[in-house]
Amino acid sequence: MRDNQTFTLIKPDVVSDGHLGEIVQSIQDAGFKIIAIKLTRLSRVEAMDFYGVHKEKPFFGKLIDFMISGPIVPMILEKENAIEDFRQLIGATNPALAEKGTIREKFGTSITKNAIHGSDSIDNAEIEGSFYFSKRELFV
Ligand code: ATP
Ligand code: MG
């Protein structure tokens, strides 16, 4: 992945609520180009691995149950200043505290069911992107 790219993951709540298309559109409208996208699901073991940094947190079990509850849509996005601008577009972790107009404010329903993930650094974007996409899918 390049340093003008980020990784995102649309969470199961959005897919089951029927807001997938709307969110993909709003990401493109904000100037992000879709480099890779798929609809997939996580097994419990995969979800525990992906969220491994949170395994000691009190919310871990709830987070894993939620993340395996239905299909998810991981994506690689490209834009200048992608990591920071995308975190801005999605808003704070807790939808109740997210700035008006952000994706989490509009579509998140709780701190766990917060609609979407955005990588917090280039290194994590790289790790998270390669968790979901093969080299062939990333054209590297
Ligand atoms: P993400 O990594 O999904 O972009 P984030 O960086 O804003 O979100 P993290 O602290 O990395 O937040 O937490 C990862 C995910 O765990 C959150 O997106 C949310 O779904 C869940 N989570 C975080 N904090 C809590 C909490 N206090 N209670 C319940 N769930 C939480
Ligand atoms: Mg995070």
mmCIF file of C-alpha atoms and ligand atoms in Angstrom:
data_model
loop_
_atom_site.group_PDB
_atom_site.id
_atom_site.type_symbol
_atom_site.label_atom_id
_atom_site.label_comp_id
_atom_site.label_asym_id
_atom_site.label_seq_id
_atom_site.Cartn_x
_atom_site.Cartn_y
_atom_site.Cartn_z
ATOM 1 C CA MET A 1 0.000 0.000 0.000
ATOM 2 C CA ARG A 2 1.136 3.538 -0.690
ATOM 3 C CA ASP A 3 1.236 6.347 1.851
ATOM 4 C CA ASN A 4 -1.725 8.091 0.185
ATOM 5 C CA GLN A 5 -3.911 5.042 0.860
ATOM 6 C CA THR A 6 -5.993 3.902 3.817
ATOM 7 C CA PHE A 7 -7.955 0.827 4.800
ATOM 8 C CA THR A 8 -11.622 0.844 5.819
ATOM 9 C CA LEU A 9 -14.165 -1.753 6.783
ATOM 10 C CA ILE A 10 -17.916 -1.228 6.610
ATOM 11 C CA LYS A 11 -19.320 -3.105 9.594
ATOM 12 C CA PRO A 12 -22.237 -5.617 9.716
ATOM 13 C CA ASP A 13 -24.785 -3.108 11.091
ATOM 14 C CA VAL A 14 -24.570 -0.977 7.920
ATOM 15 C CA VAL A 15 -24.859 -3.923 5.550
ATOM 16 C CA SER A 16 -27.923 -5.328 7.371
ATOM 17 C CA ASP A 17 -29.556 -1.876 7.696
ATOM 18 C CA GLY A 18 -29.360 -1.392 3.900
ATOM 19 C CA HIS A 19 -27.050 1.645 4.016
ATOM 20 C CA LEU A 20 -24.097 0.113 2.162
ATOM 21 C CA GLY A 21 -24.635 1.923 -1.157
ATOM 22 C CA GLU A 22 -25.199 5.273 0.522
ATOM 23 C CA ILE A 23 -21.971 5.011 2.514
ATOM 24 C CA VAL A 24 -19.882 3.900 -0.475
ATOM 25 C CA GLN A 25 -21.282 6.890 -2.403
ATOM 26 C CA SER A 26 -20.477 9.329 0.406
ATOM 27 C CA ILE A 27 -16.890 8.006 0.578
ATOM 28 C CA GLN A 28 -16.482 8.599 -3.179
ATOM 29 C CA ASP A 29 -18.145 12.024 -2.926
ATOM 30 C CA ALA A 30 -15.529 12.948 -0.301
ATOM 31 C CA GLY A 31 -12.817 12.366 -2.926
ATOM 32 C CA PHE A 32 -11.645 8.844 -2.099
ATOM 33 C CA LYS A 33 -10.949 6.468 -4.976
ATOM 34 C CA ILE A 34 -11.775 2.793 -4.402
ATOM 35 C CA ILE A 35 -8.678 0.659 -5.058
ATOM 36 C CA ALA A 36 -10.067 -2.644 -3.719
ATOM 37 C CA ILE A 37 -13.465 -3.745 -2.338
ATOM 38 C CA LYS A 38 -15.205 -7.004 -1.415
ATOM 39 C CA LEU A 39 -18.155 -8.367 0.533
ATOM 40 C CA THR A 40 -16.976 -11.019 2.970
ATOM 41 C CA ARG A 41 -17.478 -12.463 6.461
ATOM 42 C CA LEU A 42 -15.167 -13.140 9.394
ATOM 43 C CA SER A 43 -15.000 -16.354 11.394
ATOM 44 C CA ARG A 44 -14.689 -15.920 15.174
ATOM 45 C CA VAL A 45 -10.984 -16.801 15.033
ATOM 46 C CA GLU A 46 -10.348 -14.288 12.219
ATOM 47 C CA ALA A 47 -12.216 -11.508 14.066
ATOM 48 C CA MET A 48 -10.222 -12.211 17.256
ATOM 49 C CA ASP A 49 -7.043 -12.017 15.215
ATOM 50 C CA PHE A 50 -8.025 -8.790 13.395
ATOM 51 C CA TYR A 51 -8.973 -7.074 16.695
ATOM 52 C CA GLY A 52 -6.119 -8.731 18.635
ATOM 53 C CA VAL A 53 -4.848 -5.395 20.038
ATOM 54 C CA HIS A 54 -8.133 -5.103 21.972
ATOM 55 C CA LYS A 55 -8.178 -8.615 23.448
ATOM 56 C CA GLU A 56 -7.704 -7.427 27.042
ATOM 57 C CA LYS A 57 -10.424 -4.749 26.775
ATOM 58 C CA PRO A 58 -13.785 -5.252 28.558
ATOM 59 C CA PHE A 59 -15.693 -4.751 25.283
ATOM 60 C CA PHE A 60 -13.735 -7.398 23.338
ATOM 61 C CA GLY A 61 -16.358 -10.190 23.506
ATOM 62 C CA LYS A 62 -19.162 -7.866 22.447
ATOM 63 C CA LEU A 63 -17.057 -6.465 19.610
ATOM 64 C CA ILE A 64 -16.251 -9.949 18.266
ATOM 65 C CA ASP A 65 -19.907 -11.118 18.462
ATOM 66 C CA PHE A 66 -20.922 -8.014 16.512
ATOM 67 C CA MET A 67 -18.189 -8.291 13.882
ATOM 68 C CA ILE A 68 -19.132 -11.893 13.015
ATOM 69 C CA SER A 69 -22.891 -11.198 12.986
ATOM 70 C CA GLY A 70 -23.060 -10.630 9.222
ATOM 71 C CA PRO A 71 -21.251 -9.608 6.047
ATOM 72 C CA ILE A 72 -18.681 -6.801 6.076
ATOM 73 C CA VAL A 73 -17.141 -4.720 3.285
ATOM 74 C CA PRO A 74 -13.380 -4.066 3.522
ATOM 75 C CA MET A 75 -11.908 -1.491 1.122
ATOM 76 C CA ILE A 76 -8.602 0.110 0.207
ATOM 77 C CA LEU A 77 -9.040 3.819 -0.533
ATOM 78 C CA GLU A 78 -6.775 6.395 -2.127
ATOM 79 C CA LYS A 79 -6.658 10.154 -1.615
ATOM 80 C CA GLU A 80 -4.066 12.714 -0.633
ATOM 81 C CA ASN A 81 -3.759 12.659 3.190
ATOM 82 C CA ALA A 82 -6.001 9.558 3.196
ATOM 83 C CA ILE A 83 -5.542 8.328 6.801
ATOM 84 C CA GLU A 84 -6.316 11.646 8.491
ATOM 85 C CA ASP A 85 -9.029 12.778 6.076
ATOM 86 C CA PHE A 86 -10.837 9.451 6.357
ATOM 87 C CA ARG A 87 -10.799 9.494 10.191
ATOM 88 C CA GLN A 88 -12.312 12.986 9.868
ATOM 89 C CA LEU A 89 -15.025 11.718 7.492
ATOM 90 C CA ILE A 90 -16.087 8.876 9.836
ATOM 91 C CA GLY A 91 -16.026 10.850 13.116
ATOM 92 C CA ALA A 92 -15.403 9.821 16.725
ATOM 93 C CA THR A 93 -15.565 6.168 17.850
ATOM 94 C CA ASN A 94 -18.771 6.826 19.807
ATOM 95 C CA PRO A 95 -21.510 7.914 17.337
ATOM 96 C CA ALA A 96 -23.146 9.977 20.107
ATOM 97 C CA LEU A 97 -19.996 12.126 20.251
ATOM 98 C CA ALA A 98 -19.217 12.148 16.505
ATOM 99 C CA GLU A 99 -19.375 15.479 14.702
ATOM 100 C CA LYS A 100 -22.593 16.206 12.777
ATOM 101 C CA GLY A 101 -22.514 14.941 9.197
ATOM 102 C CA THR A 102 -19.878 12.259 9.828
ATOM 103 C CA ILE A 103 -20.592 8.648 8.821
ATOM 104 C CA ARG A 104 -20.669 7.400 12.420
ATOM 105 C CA GLU A 105 -22.975 10.234 13.501
ATOM 106 C CA LYS A 106 -25.371 9.398 10.647
ATOM 107 C CA PHE A 107 -25.270 5.595 10.667
ATOM 108 C CA GLY A 108 -23.749 4.367 13.951
ATOM 109 C CA THR A 109 -26.126 3.263 16.712
ATOM 110 C CA SER A 110 -23.735 2.552 19.622
ATOM 111 C CA ILE A 111 -20.014 2.653 20.478
ATOM 112 C CA THR A 112 -19.753 -0.980 19.322
ATOM 113 C CA LYS A 113 -22.148 -0.710 16.367
ATOM 114 C CA ASN A 114 -20.401 2.340 14.956
ATOM 115 C CA ALA A 115 -20.850 1.567 11.242
ATOM 116 C CA ILE A 116 -17.286 1.766 9.961
ATOM 117 C CA HIS A 117 -13.603 1.366 10.725
ATOM 118 C CA GLY A 118 -10.744 3.582 9.541
ATOM 119 C CA SER A 119 -7.028 2.805 9.955
ATOM 120 C CA ASP A 120 -5.189 5.108 12.359
ATOM 121 C CA SER A 121 -1.710 4.959 10.745
ATOM 122 C CA ILE A 122 0.036 3.983 7.518
ATOM 123 C CA ASP A 123 1.554 0.944 9.227
ATOM 124 C CA ASN A 124 -1.830 -0.266 10.491
ATOM 125 C CA ALA A 125 -3.457 0.398 7.107
ATOM 126 C CA GLU A 126 -0.826 -1.869 5.565
ATOM 127 C CA ILE A 127 -1.365 -4.644 8.139
ATOM 128 C CA GLU A 128 -5.166 -4.398 8.007
ATOM 129 C CA GLY A 129 -5.309 -4.158 4.204
ATOM 130 C CA SER A 130 -3.192 -7.260 3.763
ATOM 131 C CA PHE A 131 -5.437 -9.122 6.232
ATOM 132 C CA TYR A 132 -8.310 -8.894 3.711
ATOM 133 C CA PHE A 133 -6.692 -8.500 0.279
ATOM 134 C CA SER A 134 -4.141 -10.545 -1.635
ATOM 135 C CA LYS A 135 -1.240 -8.892 -3.467
ATOM 136 C CA ARG A 136 -3.044 -9.580 -6.750
ATOM 137 C CA GLU A 137 -6.133 -7.699 -5.541
ATOM 138 C CA LEU A 138 -3.946 -4.744 -4.557
ATOM 139 C CA PHE A 139 -1.987 -4.672 -7.846
ATOM 140 C CA VAL A 140 1.335 -4.772 -5.977
HETATM 141 P P1 ATP B 1 -11.827 1.591 14.496
HETATM 142 O O1 ATP B 1 -10.514 0.941 14.903
HETATM 143 O O2 ATP B 1 -12.969 0.607 14.288
HETATM 144 O O3 ATP B 1 -11.687 2.560 13.338
HETATM 145 P P2 ATP B 1 -11.488 3.461 16.583
HETATM 146 O O4 ATP B 1 -10.050 3.500 16.187
HETATM 147 O O5 ATP B 1 -12.265 4.751 16.602
HETATM 148 O O6 ATP B 1 -12.323 2.480 15.687
HETATM 149 P P3 ATP B 1 -10.739 1.620 18.662
HETATM 150 O O7 ATP B 1 -10.368 2.122 19.998
HETATM 151 O O8 ATP B 1 -9.678 1.129 17.717
HETATM 152 O O9 ATP B 1 -11.645 2.738 17.980
HETATM 153 O O10 ATP B 1 -11.810 0.432 18.882
HETATM 154 C C1 ATP B 1 -12.101 -0.520 17.880
HETATM 155 C C2 ATP B 1 -13.587 -0.781 17.862
HETATM 156 O O11 ATP B 1 -13.969 -1.376 19.108
HETATM 157 C C3 ATP B 1 -14.457 0.481 17.754
HETATM 158 O O12 ATP B 1 -14.640 0.905 16.434
HETATM 159 C C4 ATP B 1 -15.754 0.006 18.379
HETATM 160 O O13 ATP B 1 -16.507 -0.781 17.450
HETATM 161 C C5 ATP B 1 -15.260 -0.894 19.493
HETATM 162 N N1 ATP B 1 -15.127 -0.157 20.770
HETATM 163 C C6 ATP B 1 -14.158 0.741 21.090
HETATM 164 N N2 ATP B 1 -14.307 1.233 22.324
HETATM 165 C C7 ATP B 1 -15.419 0.627 22.826
HETATM 166 C C8 ATP B 1 -16.110 0.695 24.088
HETATM 167 N N3 ATP B 1 -15.692 1.486 25.061
HETATM 168 N N4 ATP B 1 -17.221 -0.071 24.240
HETATM 169 C C9 ATP B 1 -17.645 -0.896 23.250
HETATM 170 N N5 ATP B 1 -17.044 -1.013 22.042
HETATM 171 C C10 ATP B 1 -15.940 -0.268 21.824
HETATM 172 MG MG MG B 2 -8.843 1.721 15.915
#
